[in-house]
Coordinates of C-alpha atoms in Angstrom, one line a residue:
X1 CA 0.0 0.0 0.0
X2 CA 0.9 3.6 -0.4
X3 CA 1.0 4.9 3.2
X4 CA 1.3 8.5 4.5
X5 CA 2.7 9.1 7.9
X6 CA 2.2 12.4 9.7
X7 CA 5.1 13.2 12.1
X8 CA 8.8 12.4 12.2
X9 CA 9.4 11.9 15.9
X10 CA 10.7 8.5 17.0
X11 CA 7.3 6.8 16.6
X12 CA 6.9 8.1 13.0
X13 CA 10.4 7.0 12.1
X14 CA 10.0 3.6 13.7
X15 CA 6.6 3.2 11.9
X16 CA 8.1 4.2 8.5
X17 CA 10.9 1.7 8.8
X18 CA 8.7 -1.1 10.0
X19 CA 6.1 -0.7 7.2
X20 CA 8.8 -0.5 4.6
X21 CA 10.2 -3.8 5.9
X22 CA 6.7 -5.2 5.3
X23 CA 6.7 -4.1 1.7
X24 CA 4.7 -0.9 1.9
X25 CA 5.5 2.4 0.1
X26 CA 5.7 5.1 2.8
X27 CA 6.1 8.9 2.8
X28 CA 6.6 10.8 6.1
X29 CA 5.5 14.5 6.5
X30 CA 7.0 16.6 9.2
X31 CA 5.9 20.2 9.8
X32 CA 9.2 21.2 11.5
X33 CA 12.5 21.7 9.7
X34 CA 14.0 18.9 11.8
X35 CA 13.1 15.4 12.8
X36 CA 12.9 14.3 16.4
X37 CA 9.5 15.4 17.8
X38 CA 9.7 16.1 21.5
X39 CA 13.5 15.5 21.4
X40 CA 13.8 18.4 19.0
X41 CA 12.2 20.6 21.7
X42 CA 14.2 19.3 24.6
X43 CA 15.3 21.8 27.2
X44 CA 19.0 22.0 28.3
X45 CA 20.0 19.1 30.6
X46 CA 17.0 16.9 29.7
X47 CA 17.7 13.2 29.7
X48 CA 15.8 10.1 28.7
X49 CA 14.1 8.5 31.8
X50 CA 14.5 5.2 30.0
X51 CA 17.9 3.6 29.4
X52 CA 19.9 3.4 26.2
X53 CA 19.3 -0.4 26.1
X54 CA 15.5 0.0 25.8
X55 CA 15.1 3.1 23.6
X56 CA 16.2 2.5 20.0
X57 CA 15.1 1.0 16.7
X58 CA 15.6 -2.8 16.6
X59 CA 17.7 -2.6 13.4
X60 CA 19.7 0.4 14.4
X61 CA 22.0 0.0 17.4
X62 CA 23.6 3.1 18.9
X63 CA 26.6 3.9 16.8
X64 CA 28.5 5.3 19.8
X65 CA 27.8 4.3 23.4
X66 CA 25.7 7.1 24.9
X67 CA 25.1 7.7 28.6
X68 CA 23.0 5.2 30.4
X69 CA 20.2 7.7 30.3
X70 CA 21.0 9.5 27.0
X71 CA 20.8 13.3 26.7
X72 CA 18.4 14.9 24.2
X73 CA 21.3 15.5 21.9
X74 CA 22.3 11.9 22.0
X75 CA 18.8 10.7 21.2
X76 CA 18.6 13.3 18.4
X77 CA 21.9 12.0 16.9
X78 CA 20.6 8.4 17.0
X79 CA 17.4 9.4 15.1
X80 CA 19.4 11.4 12.5
X81 CA 21.7 8.4 12.0
X82 CA 18.7 6.0 11.7
X83 CA 17.0 8.1 9.1
X84 CA 20.2 8.3 7.1
X85 CA 21.1 4.6 7.4
X86 CA 17.6 3.5 6.5
X87 CA 17.2 6.1 3.8
X88 CA 13.7 7.0 5.0
X89 CA 11.6 9.3 2.8
X90 CA 10.8 12.3 5.0
X91 CA 9.5 15.7 3.8
X92 CA 10.6 18.3 6.3
X93 CA 8.8 21.7 6.6
X94 CA 5.6 20.0 5.3
X95 CA 2.7 20.7 7.5
X96 CA -0.4 18.5 7.0
X97 CA -3.4 20.9 7.0
X98 CA -6.2 18.6 6.0
X99 CA -7.2 15.0 5.3
X100 CA -10.0 14.3 2.9
X101 CA -11.6 10.9 2.4
X102 CA -11.5 9.4 -1.2
X103 CA -12.9 6.2 -2.6
X104 CA -9.5 4.6 -2.4
X105 CA -8.2 6.1 0.9
X106 CA -7.2 9.6 1.8
X107 CA -6.1 12.8 0.1
X108 CA -3.4 14.5 2.3
X109 CA -3.1 18.2 1.9
X110 CA 0.0 20.1 3.0
X111 CA 1.7 23.4 3.1
X112 CA 5.4 24.2 2.7
X113 CA 7.5 27.2 1.8
X114 CA 6.5 26.9 -1.8
X115 CA 2.8 26.9 -1.2
X116 CA 0.4 24.0 -0.9
X117 CA 0.1 20.6 -2.3
X118 CA -1.7 17.3 -2.0
X119 CA -1.0 13.6 -2.3
X120 CA -3.3 10.6 -2.4
X121 CA -2.7 7.6 -0.1
X122 CA -4.3 4.2 0.5
X123 CA -3.8 4.5 4.2
X124 CA -2.7 7.2 6.7
X125 CA -1.0 7.0 10.0
X126 CA -0.9 10.0 12.3
X127 CA 2.1 9.9 14.6
X128 CA 1.8 13.4 16.1
X129 CA 3.1 12.6 19.6
X130 CA 1.7 13.3 23.1
X131 CA 4.2 15.9 24.4
X132 CA 5.3 18.0 21.4
X133 CA 2.2 20.2 21.2
X134 CA 1.6 23.4 23.1
X135 CA 2.3 23.6 26.8
X136 CA -0.4 24.4 29.4
X137 CA -0.1 28.1 30.2
X138 CA -3.0 29.3 32.2
X139 CA -3.5 33.0 33.2
X140 CA -3.8 33.9 36.8
X141 CA -5.3 36.9 38.6
X142 CA -2.9 39.8 39.0
X143 CA -0.3 38.2 36.6
X144 CA -0.1 41.5 34.6
X145 CA 1.2 43.3 37.7
X146 CA 4.0 40.7 38.4
X147 CA 7.4 42.4 38.0
X148 CA 9.1 39.1 37.2
X149 CA 8.8 36.7 34.2
X150 CA 6.4 33.8 33.7
X151 CA 7.6 31.1 31.2
X152 CA 7.3 27.3 30.5
X153 CA 10.3 25.0 30.4
X154 CA 9.8 24.9 26.6
X155 CA 11.1 28.5 26.5
X156 CA 14.3 27.7 28.4
X157 CA 17.3 27.4 26.0
X158 CA 20.0 28.2 28.6
X159 CA 20.0 27.3 32.3
X160 CA 21.6 30.6 32.9
X161 CA 18.1 32.0 32.9
X162 CA 18.0 31.0 36.6
X163 CA 21.2 32.9 37.5
X164 CA 20.7 35.0 40.6
X165 CA 16.9 34.7 40.5
X166 CA 14.3 33.7 43.1
X167 CA 12.8 30.9 41.1
X168 CA 9.4 29.2 41.6
X169 CA 8.7 26.0 39.6
X170 CA 5.1 24.9 39.4
X171 CA 4.1 21.3 38.7
X172 CA 5.1 17.8 39.6
X173 CA 5.9 16.0 36.3
X174 CA 9.3 15.2 34.9
X175 CA 10.0 18.6 33.5
X176 CA 9.0 20.4 36.8
X177 CA 11.3 18.1 38.8
X178 CA 14.1 18.7 36.4
X179 CA 13.6 22.5 36.3
X180 CA 13.6 22.7 40.1
X181 CA 16.7 20.5 40.3
X182 CA 18.6 22.4 37.6
X183 CA 17.8 25.8 39.1
X184 CA 19.5 25.1 42.4
X185 CA 23.1 25.6 41.2
X186 CA 22.2 28.9 39.5
X187 CA 19.4 30.6 41.5
X188 CA 19.5 32.5 44.7
X189 CA 16.4 30.7 45.9
X190 CA 14.4 27.8 44.5
X191 CA 10.8 27.0 45.5
X192 CA 8.8 24.1 44.1
X193 CA 5.0 24.3 44.2
X194 CA 2.7 21.4 43.5
X195 CA -1.0 20.6 44.3
X196 CA -0.4 16.9 45.0
X197 CA 2.8 14.9 45.2
X198 CA 3.2 11.9 42.9
X199 CA 5.3 8.8 43.4
X200 CA 8.7 9.4 41.8
X201 CA 10.5 6.3 40.6
X202 CA 13.9 6.1 42.2
X203 CA 16.7 5.3 39.8
X204 CA 18.0 2.8 42.3
X205 CA 16.0 0.6 44.7
X206 CA 18.3 -0.8 47.4
X207 CA 21.2 -0.2 45.1
X208 CA 19.6 -2.0 42.1
X209 CA 18.9 0.1 39.0
X210 CA 15.2 0.2 38.4
X211 CA 15.5 -1.1 34.9
X212 CA 16.7 -4.5 36.2
X213 CA 13.5 -4.8 38.1
X214 CA 11.0 -3.3 35.7
X215 CA 12.3 -4.8 32.4
X216 CA 12.5 -8.4 33.4
X217 CA 9.4 -10.6 33.0
X218 CA 9.3 -11.4 36.7
X219 CA 8.8 -7.7 37.4
X220 CA 6.1 -7.2 34.7
X221 CA 4.2 -10.3 35.7
X222 CA 3.4 -8.6 39.0
X223 CA 2.2 -5.4 37.3
X224 CA -1.5 -4.9 37.6
X225 CA -2.9 -4.6 34.1
X226 CA -6.2 -4.5 32.1
X227 CA -5.0 -7.8 30.5
X228 CA -3.1 -10.9 31.5
X229 CA -2.0 -12.6 28.3
X230 CA -1.5 -16.1 29.8
X231 CA -3.1 -18.4 32.3
X232 CA -0.3 -18.1 34.8
X233 CA -0.4 -14.3 35.0
X234 CA -4.2 -14.5 35.2
X235 CA -4.0 -17.0 38.1
X236 CA -1.5 -14.8 40.0
X237 CA -3.7 -11.7 39.7
X238 CA -7.0 -13.4 40.4
X239 CA -6.1 -15.9 43.1
X240 CA -2.8 -14.6 44.5
X241 CA -3.5 -10.9 44.4
X242 CA -2.2 -10.6 48.0
X243 CA 1.3 -11.4 46.6
X244 CA 0.9 -8.6 44.0
X245 CA -0.2 -6.1 46.6
X246 CA 2.6 -7.2 49.0
X247 CA 5.2 -6.7 46.2
X248 CA 4.2 -3.1 45.5
X249 CA 3.8 -2.3 49.2
X250 CA 7.4 -3.4 49.7
X251 CA 8.6 -1.2 46.8
X252 CA 6.6 1.7 48.2
X253 CA 8.0 1.2 51.6
X254 CA 11.6 1.1 50.3
X255 CA 11.0 4.4 48.5
X256 CA 9.7 5.9 51.7
X257 CA 12.6 4.7 53.8
X258 CA 15.2 6.0 51.2
X259 CA 13.6 9.4 51.5
X260 CA 13.3 9.2 55.3
X261 CA 17.0 8.4 55.7
X262 CA 17.9 11.7 54.0
X263 CA 16.2 13.5 56.9
X264 CA 18.1 11.6 59.7
X265 CA 20.0 14.1 61.8
X266 CA 18.2 17.1 60.2
X267 CA 15.7 19.5 61.8
X268 CA 12.0 19.1 62.0
X269 CA 11.4 21.5 59.1
X270 CA 13.5 19.4 56.7
X271 CA 11.8 16.2 57.8
X272 CA 8.4 17.8 57.2
X273 CA 9.5 18.9 53.7
X274 CA 10.7 15.4 52.8
X275 CA 7.4 14.0 54.2
X276 CA 5.4 16.4 52.0
X277 CA 6.9 14.7 49.0
X278 CA 5.4 11.3 49.9
X279 CA 2.0 10.7 48.4
X280 CA -0.9 9.2 50.4
X281 CA -2.2 7.2 47.4
X282 CA -1.0 3.8 46.1
X283 CA 2.2 3.6 44.1
X284 CA 0.6 1.6 41.2
X285 CA -1.8 4.4 40.3
X286 CA 1.1 6.6 39.4
X287 CA 2.5 4.1 36.9
X288 CA 1.5 6.2 33.9
X289 CA 3.1 8.0 31.0
X290 CA 3.7 11.1 33.2
X291 CA 5.4 9.1 35.9
X292 CA 8.7 10.8 36.7
X293 CA 12.0 9.4 37.7
X294 CA 13.3 11.0 40.8
X295 CA 16.2 13.3 39.8
X296 CA 19.3 12.1 41.5
X297 CA 19.9 15.4 43.4
X298 CA 16.3 16.5 43.9
X299 CA 15.6 15.1 47.4
X300 CA 19.2 15.7 48.5
X301 CA 18.7 19.4 47.7
X302 CA 15.5 19.3 49.7
X303 CA 17.4 17.7 52.6
X304 CA 20.1 20.4 52.4
X305 CA 17.5 23.1 52.3
X306 CA 18.6 24.4 48.9
X307 CA 15.3 23.5 47.4
X308 CA 12.0 24.3 49.2
X309 CA 8.9 22.3 48.3
X310 CA 5.4 23.6 49.0
X311 CA 2.2 21.7 48.6
X312 CA -0.5 24.1 47.6
X313 CA -2.2 25.7 44.7
X314 CA -1.3 28.9 42.9
X315 CA -4.1 31.5 43.2
X316 CA -2.8 34.8 42.0
X317 CA 0.2 37.1 41.5
X318 CA 1.5 40.1 43.2
X319 CA 4.2 42.5 42.1
X320 CA 6.8 40.5 43.9
X321 CA 5.6 36.9 43.8
X322 CA 2.6 34.7 44.1
X323 CA -0.3 34.0 46.6
X324 CA -1.5 30.5 47.2
X325 CA -5.1 29.6 47.8
X326 CA -4.5 29.0 51.5
X327 CA -3.1 32.6 51.8
X328 CA 0.6 31.8 51.9
X329 CA 2.9 33.9 49.8
X330 CA 6.1 33.1 47.9
X331 CA 8.5 35.9 46.8
X332 CA 10.0 35.2 43.4
X333 CA 11.0 36.9 40.2
X334 CA 10.9 34.0 37.8
X335 CA 8.0 31.5 37.6
X336 CA 8.3 28.4 35.5
X337 CA 4.9 26.9 34.8
X338 CA 5.7 23.2 34.0
X339 CA 2.1 21.9 33.9
X340 CA 2.3 19.4 31.1
X341 CA 0.6 19.1 27.8
X342 CA -3.1 18.6 26.9
X343 CA -4.7 15.7 25.2
X344 CA -3.6 15.1 21.6
X345 CA -5.5 17.1 19.0
X346 CA -6.0 16.3 15.3
X347 CA -6.7 19.7 13.5
X348 CA -6.2 18.1 10.1
X349 CA -8.9 15.4 10.5
X350 CA -12.4 15.7 9.1
X351 CA -14.7 17.0 11.9
X352 CA -16.7 13.8 12.3
X353 CA -13.5 11.9 13.1
X354 CA -11.9 14.7 15.1
X355 CA -14.8 14.8 17.4
X356 CA -14.4 11.1 18.1
X357 CA -10.6 11.4 18.8
X358 CA -10.8 14.6 20.9
X359 CA -14.0 13.9 22.9
X360 CA -12.3 12.6 26.1
X361 CA -10.1 14.6 28.5
X362 CA -7.7 11.6 28.9
X363 CA -7.2 11.0 25.2
X364 CA -8.4 8.6 22.7
X365 CA -8.6 4.8 23.5
X366 CA -7.8 2.7 20.4
X367 CA -8.3 -1.0 19.7
X368 CA -4.9 -2.6 20.4
X369 CA -3.8 1.0 20.9
X370 CA -3.5 1.1 17.1
X371 CA -6.8 1.5 15.3
X372 CA -10.3 3.0 15.8
X373 CA -13.1 0.8 14.3
X374 CA -15.0 4.0 13.4
X375 CA -12.2 5.5 11.3
X376 CA -11.5 3.6 8.0
X377 CA -8.0 3.1 6.4
X378 CA -6.2 4.7 9.3
X379 CA -4.0 3.6 12.2
X380 CA -2.0 5.5 14.8
X381 CA 1.7 5.2 15.8
X382 CA 2.9 6.1 19.2
X383 CA -0.4 5.8 21.0
X384 CA 0.9 2.7 22.6
X385 CA 3.4 4.8 24.5
X386 CA 5.2 3.0 27.3
X387 CA 8.5 2.0 28.9
X388 CA 9.3 -0.2 25.9
X389 CA 8.0 2.4 23.5
X390 CA 10.0 1.8 20.3
X391 CA 9.6 -2.0 20.1
X392 CA 5.8 -1.4 20.8
X393 CA 5.6 0.8 17.7
X394 CA 7.6 -1.6 15.6
X395 CA 5.6 -4.7 16.7
X396 CA 2.4 -2.7 16.4
X397 CA 3.3 -1.9 12.8
X398 CA 3.9 -5.6 12.0
X399 CA 0.5 -6.3 13.5
X400 CA -1.0 -3.6 11.3
X401 CA 0.8 -5.1 8.2
X402 CA -0.8 -8.5 8.9
X403 CA -4.2 -6.8 9.1
X404 CA -3.5 -4.9 5.8
X405 CA -2.5 -8.0 3.9
X406 CA -5.4 -10.0 5.1
X407 CA -3.5 -12.4 7.3
X408 CA -5.2 -11.1 10.5
X409 CA -9.0 -10.7 11.0
X410 CA -10.6 -8.6 13.6
X411 CA -13.7 -8.9 15.7
X412 CA -16.8 -6.8 14.7
X413 CA -16.7 -3.1 15.2
X414 CA -19.1 -3.4 18.1
X415 CA -16.9 -6.0 19.8
X416 CA -13.8 -3.8 19.3
X417 CA -15.7 -0.8 20.8
X418 CA -16.6 -2.9 23.8
X419 CA -13.0 -4.0 24.3
X420 CA -11.8 -0.4 24.0
X421 CA -14.3 0.7 26.7
X422 CA -13.2 -2.0 29.1
X423 CA -9.5 -1.0 28.8
X424 CA -10.4 2.7 29.1
X425 CA -12.5 2.1 32.2
X426 CA -9.8 -0.1 33.8
X427 CA -7.3 2.8 33.3
X428 CA -9.7 5.3 34.8
X429 CA -10.2 3.0 37.8
X430 CA -6.6 2.2 38.4
X431 CA -4.4 4.9 36.8
X432 CA -4.3 8.4 38.1
X433 CA -5.5 11.0 35.6
X434 CA -3.3 12.4 32.9
X435 CA -4.3 14.0 29.5
X436 CA -2.8 11.0 27.6
X437 CA -4.0 8.2 29.9
X438 CA -5.9 6.4 27.2
X439 CA -3.1 6.8 24.7
X440 CA -0.6 4.7 26.5
X441 CA 0.4 1.2 27.8
X442 CA 3.1 2.7 30.1
X443 CA 4.4 0.0 32.5
X444 CA 2.1 -2.7 31.0
X445 CA 4.4 -2.9 27.9
X446 CA 5.2 -6.6 28.3
X447 CA 1.5 -7.6 28.5
X448 CA 0.8 -5.5 25.5
X449 CA 3.6 -6.9 23.4
X450 CA 2.7 -10.4 24.4
X451 CA -0.9 -9.9 23.1
X452 CA 0.2 -8.5 19.7
X453 CA 2.7 -11.4 19.2
X454 CA 0.1 -14.0 20.1
X455 CA -2.4 -12.3 17.7
X456 CA 0.3 -13.0 15.0
X457 CA 0.9 -16.5 16.1
X458 CA 4.4 -15.7 17.2
X459 CA 6.1 -16.7 20.4
X460 CA 6.1 -13.9 23.0
X461 CA 8.6 -15.6 25.2
X462 CA 11.7 -14.4 23.4
X463 CA 14.3 -15.8 25.8
X464 CA 13.1 -19.3 26.0
X465 CA 14.1 -22.1 26.4
X466 CA 16.3 -20.5 29.0
X467 CA 13.8 -20.2 31.8
X468 CA 16.0 -18.2 34.1
X469 CA 16.8 -15.6 31.4
X470 CA 13.1 -15.4 30.5
X471 CA 12.1 -14.7 34.1
X472 CA 15.0 -12.5 35.3
X473 CA 16.9 -11.0 32.4
X474 CA 16.0 -7.6 31.0
X475 CA 13.9 -7.4 27.9
X476 CA 14.8 -4.9 25.2
X477 CA 14.7 -4.2 21.4
X478 CA 17.2 -7.0 20.7
X479 CA 14.7 -9.6 21.9
X480 CA 12.4 -8.7 19.1
X481 CA 14.9 -8.6 16.2
X482 CA 13.8 -11.2 13.7
X483 CA 10.1 -11.1 14.3
X484 CA 9.5 -9.9 10.7
X485 CA 11.3 -13.0 9.4
X486 CA 9.4 -15.2 11.8
X487 CA 6.2 -13.8 10.6
X488 CA 7.1 -14.3 6.9
X489 CA 8.1 -17.9 7.6
X490 CA 4.7 -18.5 9.3
X491 CA 2.9 -16.9 6.4
X492 CA 4.6 -19.1 3.9
X493 CA 3.2 -22.1 5.7
X494 CA -0.3 -21.1 4.6
X495 CA -3.4 -21.8 6.5
X496 CA -6.4 -19.7 7.4
X497 CA -6.1 -16.0 8.4
X498 CA -5.3 -15.5 12.1
X499 CA -8.0 -13.9 14.2
X500 CA -7.2 -11.4 17.0
X501 CA -7.5 -13.0 20.3
X502 CA -10.3 -12.2 22.7
X503 CA -8.0 -10.2 24.9
X504 CA -8.7 -6.6 25.7
X505 CA -5.8 -4.3 25.0

């Protein structure tokens, strides 16, 4: 098929390569003059929360060994090298303005420096990302009288902006925690304001790097999820749920103790500030796309009284600072509003489809996190965002290719809608709100990948027959290298088309 892809972030790049491997003719459109999506917009000092071993295309190893948690520049270099090595067809500075349905598929309309144009495709894949859109920038009472500056982290190109300032950072996501931490070495004062603390994932738990626990199958088997792809996992969660709860209670307790130890020998004020960073809700509810790793120096700066956390809500501005809703005031001359992004929007879509995709505050829920039964000849890349994000996109595109060539059949539209609703409701019941809650698999990446591979008749247990490695070794992109060849070998054996399993994801 002739397939148009909208967006050249890492998901669009991975989708383009995967679909070309399956024999499709693809063209990528990117409105910016550079590839990279959110990595193109990265603020100084930003790093990947994931590790280098889990964030790359299957067929493109890192050419040089980056940091364990690569910088924005290192990720950008990897993407540039991948596009060059794979010779991917990407049209930069081409903004897609409209999609029109045709008898054969879609007419994609775009604008560039030379004017406007259009191209017909059999199939279209939006890959517009969840975090590269506009930042949330509300207006507050009295803000026009504030003598300082109000910005978002997106506007920071040099950390010198903090030099000598009284800085207030608002928010509790990754960017807010980063901004507060980065400001300490530059600013005269740093305050961090948040309405509600969230669980931050420590980089090390009792000296063990978190990836060794999260990326092995034994760790993911104990992850509460909307789907358990095999009988053993289903038995554990239905009949031995006390073990699951005990596991996450232990992890939560260790995180609390690690924070508590920083306050040993400190005054009451320091201990109270550290305690204010500990959420009262369960840990598992914060396993979402917006979950933040705990910056290595953040809590140490709090313990050293170089970073002052405040739980509260910003109400208004004065000339010299802000007023909180409980009446407290904070003097500052630079306010960084790091409040996250909204739900994905699709301004180029026909209105009847746009209303479907944008109707929920927590984003669009898709069948298999890939397609919507009410939108023909279209799939989505990157809306299965999670800790194993790139393999999820690539395996997802193999699943889509099987669907396009008739090797995979789907349930009825009604059954798919019911499945989507079940997943969406589970997320709302068990995952704390975020604008992209429905657009992600987050820490349930292993269950998700297992279901897709089982749909295709492929073995999801990639390290077998080594049982110990299967249970305790980290999974990564290398484990999924060769799935296209395995799929082709299965296809040559003939037989009836495969049918998507009755598993909700």
